[in-house]
Short mmCIF file of C-alpha atoms and ligand atoms in Angstrom, two decimals:
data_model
loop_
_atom_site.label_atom_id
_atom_site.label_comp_id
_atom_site.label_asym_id
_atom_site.label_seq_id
_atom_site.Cartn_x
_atom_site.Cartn_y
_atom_site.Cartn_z
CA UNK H 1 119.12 101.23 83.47
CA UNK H 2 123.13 101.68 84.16
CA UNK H 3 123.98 97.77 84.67
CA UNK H 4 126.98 96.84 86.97
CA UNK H 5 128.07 93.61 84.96
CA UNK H 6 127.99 95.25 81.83
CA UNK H 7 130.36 98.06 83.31
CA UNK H 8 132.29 95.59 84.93
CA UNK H 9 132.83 94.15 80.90
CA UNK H 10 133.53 97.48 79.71
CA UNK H 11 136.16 98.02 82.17
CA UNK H 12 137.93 94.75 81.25
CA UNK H 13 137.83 95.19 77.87
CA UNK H 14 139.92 98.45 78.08
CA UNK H 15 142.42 96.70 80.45
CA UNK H 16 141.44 98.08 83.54
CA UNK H 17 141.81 96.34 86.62
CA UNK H 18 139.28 96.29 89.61
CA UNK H 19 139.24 96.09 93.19
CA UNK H 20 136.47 95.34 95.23
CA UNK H 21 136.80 96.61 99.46
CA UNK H 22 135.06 93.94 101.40
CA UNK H 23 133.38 95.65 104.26
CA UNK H 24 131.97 92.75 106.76
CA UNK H 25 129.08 94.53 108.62
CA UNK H 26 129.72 92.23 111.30
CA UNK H 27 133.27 93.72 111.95
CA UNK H 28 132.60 97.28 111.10
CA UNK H 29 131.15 99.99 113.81
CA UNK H 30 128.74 102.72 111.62
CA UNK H 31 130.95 105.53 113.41
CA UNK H 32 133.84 104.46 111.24
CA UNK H 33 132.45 103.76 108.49
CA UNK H 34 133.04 108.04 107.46
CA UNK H 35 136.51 108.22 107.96
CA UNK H 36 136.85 104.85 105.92
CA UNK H 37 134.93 105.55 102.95
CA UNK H 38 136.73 108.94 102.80
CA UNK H 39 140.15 106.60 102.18
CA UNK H 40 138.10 103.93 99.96
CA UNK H 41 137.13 107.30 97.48
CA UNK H 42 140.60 108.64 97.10
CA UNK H 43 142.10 104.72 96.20
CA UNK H 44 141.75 102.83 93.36
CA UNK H 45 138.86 101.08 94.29
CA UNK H 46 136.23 100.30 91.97
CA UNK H 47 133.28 98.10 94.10
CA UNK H 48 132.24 98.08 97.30
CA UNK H 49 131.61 94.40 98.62
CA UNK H 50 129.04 94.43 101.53
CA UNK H 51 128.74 90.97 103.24
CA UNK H 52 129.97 88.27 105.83
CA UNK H 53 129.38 84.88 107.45
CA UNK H 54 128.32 86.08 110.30
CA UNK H 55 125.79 88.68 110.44
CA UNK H 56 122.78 90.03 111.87
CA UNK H 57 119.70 90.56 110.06
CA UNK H 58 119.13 94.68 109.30
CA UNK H 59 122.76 95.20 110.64
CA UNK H 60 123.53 94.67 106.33
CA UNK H 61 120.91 96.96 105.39
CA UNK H 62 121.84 100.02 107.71
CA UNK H 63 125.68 99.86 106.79
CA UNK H 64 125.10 99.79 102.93
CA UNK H 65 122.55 102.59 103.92
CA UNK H 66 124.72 104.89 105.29
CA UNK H 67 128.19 103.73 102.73
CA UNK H 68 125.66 104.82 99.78
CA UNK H 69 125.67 108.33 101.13
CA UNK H 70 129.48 108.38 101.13
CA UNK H 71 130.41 107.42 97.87
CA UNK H 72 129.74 107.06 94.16
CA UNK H 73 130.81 103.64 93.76
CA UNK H 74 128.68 100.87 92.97
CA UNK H 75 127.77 98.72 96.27
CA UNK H 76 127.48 95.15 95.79
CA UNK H 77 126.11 92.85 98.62
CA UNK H 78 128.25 89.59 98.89
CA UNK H 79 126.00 87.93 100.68
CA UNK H 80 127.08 85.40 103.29
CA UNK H 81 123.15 84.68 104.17
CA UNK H 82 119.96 85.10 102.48
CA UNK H 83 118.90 87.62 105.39
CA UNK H 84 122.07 89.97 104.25
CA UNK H 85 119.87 90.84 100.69
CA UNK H 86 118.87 94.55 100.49
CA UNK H 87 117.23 96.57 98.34
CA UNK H 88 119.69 99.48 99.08
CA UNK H 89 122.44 97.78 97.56
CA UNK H 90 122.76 98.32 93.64
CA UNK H 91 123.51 94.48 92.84
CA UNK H 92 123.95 91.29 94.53
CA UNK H 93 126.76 88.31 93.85
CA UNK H 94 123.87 85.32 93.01
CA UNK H 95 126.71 82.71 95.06
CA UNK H 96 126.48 79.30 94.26
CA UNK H 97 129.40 77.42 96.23
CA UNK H 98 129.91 75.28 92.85
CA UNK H 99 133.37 74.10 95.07
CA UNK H 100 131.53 72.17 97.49
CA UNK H 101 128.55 69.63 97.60
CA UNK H 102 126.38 71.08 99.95
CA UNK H 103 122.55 71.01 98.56
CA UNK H 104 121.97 74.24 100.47
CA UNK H 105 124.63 76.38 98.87
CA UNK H 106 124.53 75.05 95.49
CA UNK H 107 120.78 75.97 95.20
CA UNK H 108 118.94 75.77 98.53
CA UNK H 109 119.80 79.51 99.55
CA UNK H 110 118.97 80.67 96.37
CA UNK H 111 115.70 79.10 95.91
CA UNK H 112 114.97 80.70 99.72
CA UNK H 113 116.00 84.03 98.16
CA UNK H 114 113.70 84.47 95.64
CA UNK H 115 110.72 85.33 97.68
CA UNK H 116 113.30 88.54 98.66
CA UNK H 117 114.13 89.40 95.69
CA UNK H 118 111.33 89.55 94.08
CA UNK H 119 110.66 92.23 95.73
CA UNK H 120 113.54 94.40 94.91
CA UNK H 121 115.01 95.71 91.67
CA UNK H 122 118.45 94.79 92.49
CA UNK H 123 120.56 93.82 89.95
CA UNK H 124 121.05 89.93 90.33
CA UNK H 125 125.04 88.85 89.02
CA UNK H 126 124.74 84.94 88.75
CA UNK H 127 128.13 84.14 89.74
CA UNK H 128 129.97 80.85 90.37
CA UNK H 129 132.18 80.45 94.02
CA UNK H 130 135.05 78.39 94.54
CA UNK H 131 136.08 77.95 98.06
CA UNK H 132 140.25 76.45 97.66
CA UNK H 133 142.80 76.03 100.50
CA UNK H 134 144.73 78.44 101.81
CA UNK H 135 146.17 76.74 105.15
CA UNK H 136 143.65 76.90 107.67
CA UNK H 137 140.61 76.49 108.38
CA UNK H 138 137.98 79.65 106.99
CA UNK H 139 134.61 80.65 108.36
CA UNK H 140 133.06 80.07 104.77
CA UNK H 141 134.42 75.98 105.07
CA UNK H 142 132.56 75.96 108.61
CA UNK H 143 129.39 77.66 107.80
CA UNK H 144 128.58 76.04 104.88
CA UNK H 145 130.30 72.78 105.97
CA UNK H 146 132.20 72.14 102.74
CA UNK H 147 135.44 71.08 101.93
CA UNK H 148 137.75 73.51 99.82
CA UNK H 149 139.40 72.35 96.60
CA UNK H 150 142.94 71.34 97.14
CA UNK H 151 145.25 73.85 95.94
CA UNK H 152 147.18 71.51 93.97
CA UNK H 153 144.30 69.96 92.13
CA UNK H 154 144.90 72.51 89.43
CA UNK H 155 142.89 71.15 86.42
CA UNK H 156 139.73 69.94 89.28
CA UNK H 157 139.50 73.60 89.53
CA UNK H 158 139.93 74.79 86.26
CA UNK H 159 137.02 72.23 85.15
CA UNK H 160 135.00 73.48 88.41
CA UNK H 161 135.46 77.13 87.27
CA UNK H 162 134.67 76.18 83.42
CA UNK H 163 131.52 74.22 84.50
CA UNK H 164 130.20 76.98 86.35
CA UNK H 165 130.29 79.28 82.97
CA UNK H 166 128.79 76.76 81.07
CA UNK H 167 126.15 76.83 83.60
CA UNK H 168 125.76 80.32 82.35
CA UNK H 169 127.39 81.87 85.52
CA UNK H 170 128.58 85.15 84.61
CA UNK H 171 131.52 85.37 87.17
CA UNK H 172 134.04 83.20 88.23
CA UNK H 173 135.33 84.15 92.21
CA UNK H 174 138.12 82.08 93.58
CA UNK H 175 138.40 82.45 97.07
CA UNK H 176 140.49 81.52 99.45
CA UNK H 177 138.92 82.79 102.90
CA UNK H 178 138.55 85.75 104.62
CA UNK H 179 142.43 86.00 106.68
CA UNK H 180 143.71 83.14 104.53
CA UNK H 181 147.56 82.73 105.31
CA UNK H 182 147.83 81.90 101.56
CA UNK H 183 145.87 83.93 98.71
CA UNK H 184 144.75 82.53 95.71
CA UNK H 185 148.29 81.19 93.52
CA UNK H 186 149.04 82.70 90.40
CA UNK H 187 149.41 78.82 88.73
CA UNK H 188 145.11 78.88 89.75
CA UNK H 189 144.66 82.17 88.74
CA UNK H 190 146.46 81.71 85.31
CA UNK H 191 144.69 78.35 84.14
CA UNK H 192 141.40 79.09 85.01
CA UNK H 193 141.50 82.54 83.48
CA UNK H 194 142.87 80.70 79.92
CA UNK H 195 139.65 78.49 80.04
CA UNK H 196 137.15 80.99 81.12
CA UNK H 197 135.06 83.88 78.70
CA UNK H 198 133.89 85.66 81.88
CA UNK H 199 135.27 87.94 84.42
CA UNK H 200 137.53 86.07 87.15
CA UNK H 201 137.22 87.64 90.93
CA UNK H 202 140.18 86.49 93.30
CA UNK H 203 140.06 87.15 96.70
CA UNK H 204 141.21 86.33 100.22
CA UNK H 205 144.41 86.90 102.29
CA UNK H 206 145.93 89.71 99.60
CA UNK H 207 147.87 91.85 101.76
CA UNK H 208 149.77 93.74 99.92
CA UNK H 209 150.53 95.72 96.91
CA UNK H 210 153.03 92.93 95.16
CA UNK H 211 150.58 90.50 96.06
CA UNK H 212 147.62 92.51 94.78
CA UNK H 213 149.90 93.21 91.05
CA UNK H 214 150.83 89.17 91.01
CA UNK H 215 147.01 88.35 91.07
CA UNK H 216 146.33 91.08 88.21
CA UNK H 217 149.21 90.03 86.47
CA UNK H 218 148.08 86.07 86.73
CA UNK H 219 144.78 87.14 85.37
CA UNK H 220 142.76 88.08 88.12
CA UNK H 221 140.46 90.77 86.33
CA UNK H 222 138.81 91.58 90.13
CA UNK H 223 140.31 91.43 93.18
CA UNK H 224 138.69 91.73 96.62
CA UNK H 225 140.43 92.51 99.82
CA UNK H 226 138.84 92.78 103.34
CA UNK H 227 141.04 92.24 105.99
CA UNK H 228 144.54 94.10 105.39
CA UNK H 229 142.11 97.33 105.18
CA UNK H 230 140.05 96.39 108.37
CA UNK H 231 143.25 95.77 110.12
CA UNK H 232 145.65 98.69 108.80
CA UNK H 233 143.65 101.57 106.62
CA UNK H 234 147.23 103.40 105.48
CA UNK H 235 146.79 100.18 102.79
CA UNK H 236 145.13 102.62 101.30
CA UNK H 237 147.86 105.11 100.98
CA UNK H 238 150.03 102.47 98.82
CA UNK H 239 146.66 102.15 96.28
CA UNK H 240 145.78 105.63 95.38
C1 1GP D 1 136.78 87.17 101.68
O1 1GP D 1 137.79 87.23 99.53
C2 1GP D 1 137.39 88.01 100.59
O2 1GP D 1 135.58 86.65 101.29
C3 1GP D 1 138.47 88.90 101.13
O3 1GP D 1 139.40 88.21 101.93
O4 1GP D 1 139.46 89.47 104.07
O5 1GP D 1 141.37 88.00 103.39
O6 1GP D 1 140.95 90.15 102.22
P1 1GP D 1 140.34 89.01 102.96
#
């Protein structure tokens, strides 16, 4: 069977760069969802992230229903609850929020997600979540009631990051909230990426196309943006 991580390897091992396109079913109306694939299919983008804080239960399932017809691309459910897994998805991020010390997103969801997923053949991508400052407050710090690394604590997150691969995590996501005013820095990006031997994901508040390149450039080998597309689709135009 065609295996997403192992793609995702491939990919980085010939230099290529990804981007994931959050979509947040929470924020996105199904009637759109046509016209905005058609622009996701003629970028660059490589993964489909499907997921949010805030959703409804089934509301996940219908919109990765109906964003499997319109593409190709490999969908990957990001999940922001246990209630957000589908079987219609071709993989899931396995979070564990290794940032904060909150019982219930270190292993509490995931132990509550087995019962789903044992009922699916989804492809399950154990992967290790760092929540860091950006310079306000995100939904992710309030749902899960965690506090995010401190942005200056450099090597704390590098060590975070490294523990989660020797965990035998098999990505690395830095995040810095959905909206952040500040993405990820390149000083993060570029230590933790010397220390690791597994894909790095950096996301949140990359708005643009010398921000996107700076995160590359740092090391990011994945980067996910949601909210510059939700809020202005000709973003798209600059990433074909
Ligand atoms: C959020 O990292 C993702 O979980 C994407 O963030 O919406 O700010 O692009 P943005």
């Amino acid at each position: 069977m065609k295996s997403i991580y192992q793609d995702i390897l491939v990919s980085i091992s010939k230099n290529k760069k990804l981007l994931a396109v959050l979509i947040d079913p929470d924020k996105t109306k199904p009637e759109n969802v046509f016209g905005f694939m058609k622009k996701v299919n003629a970028s660059m983008t490589s993964h489909i992230f499907v997921g949010g804080s805030e959703v409804d239960v089934n509301v996940t399932e219908k919109l990765v229903s109906i964003i499997k017809n319109l593409t190709d691309l490999p969908v990957i459910i990001f999940p922001g609850d246990v209630s957000q897994i589908t079987q219609k998805a071709d993989a899931l991020l396995f979070l564990s929020l290794i940032s904060g010390r909150n019982p219930d997103y270190l292993i509490g969801k995931q132990v509550e997600a087995v019962s789903k997923l044992r009922q699916t053949i989804l492809e399950v991508i154990p992967t290790g979540y760092l929540l860091i400052e950006n310079g306000k407050e995100t939904t992710v710090q309030k749902v899960t009631a965690t506090t995010p690394m401190l942005r200056n604590n450099i090597q704390e997150i590098v060590d975070t990051a490294k523990a989660g691969e020797l965990l035998g995590m098999k990505l690395i996501y830095l995040e810095a909230g959905s909206g952040a005013l500040h993405p990820i820095t390149e000083d993060i990006i570029s230590s933790v990426k010397q220390e690791l031997n597994i894909p790095l994901i950096v996301g949140g508040g990359i708005r643009s196309n010398e921000q996107l390149n700076n995160a590359y450039q740092a090391g990011a080998d994945m980067v996910v943006i949601g909210t510059a597309f939700e809020e202005d689709e000709s973003f798209f135009n600059e990433l074909v």
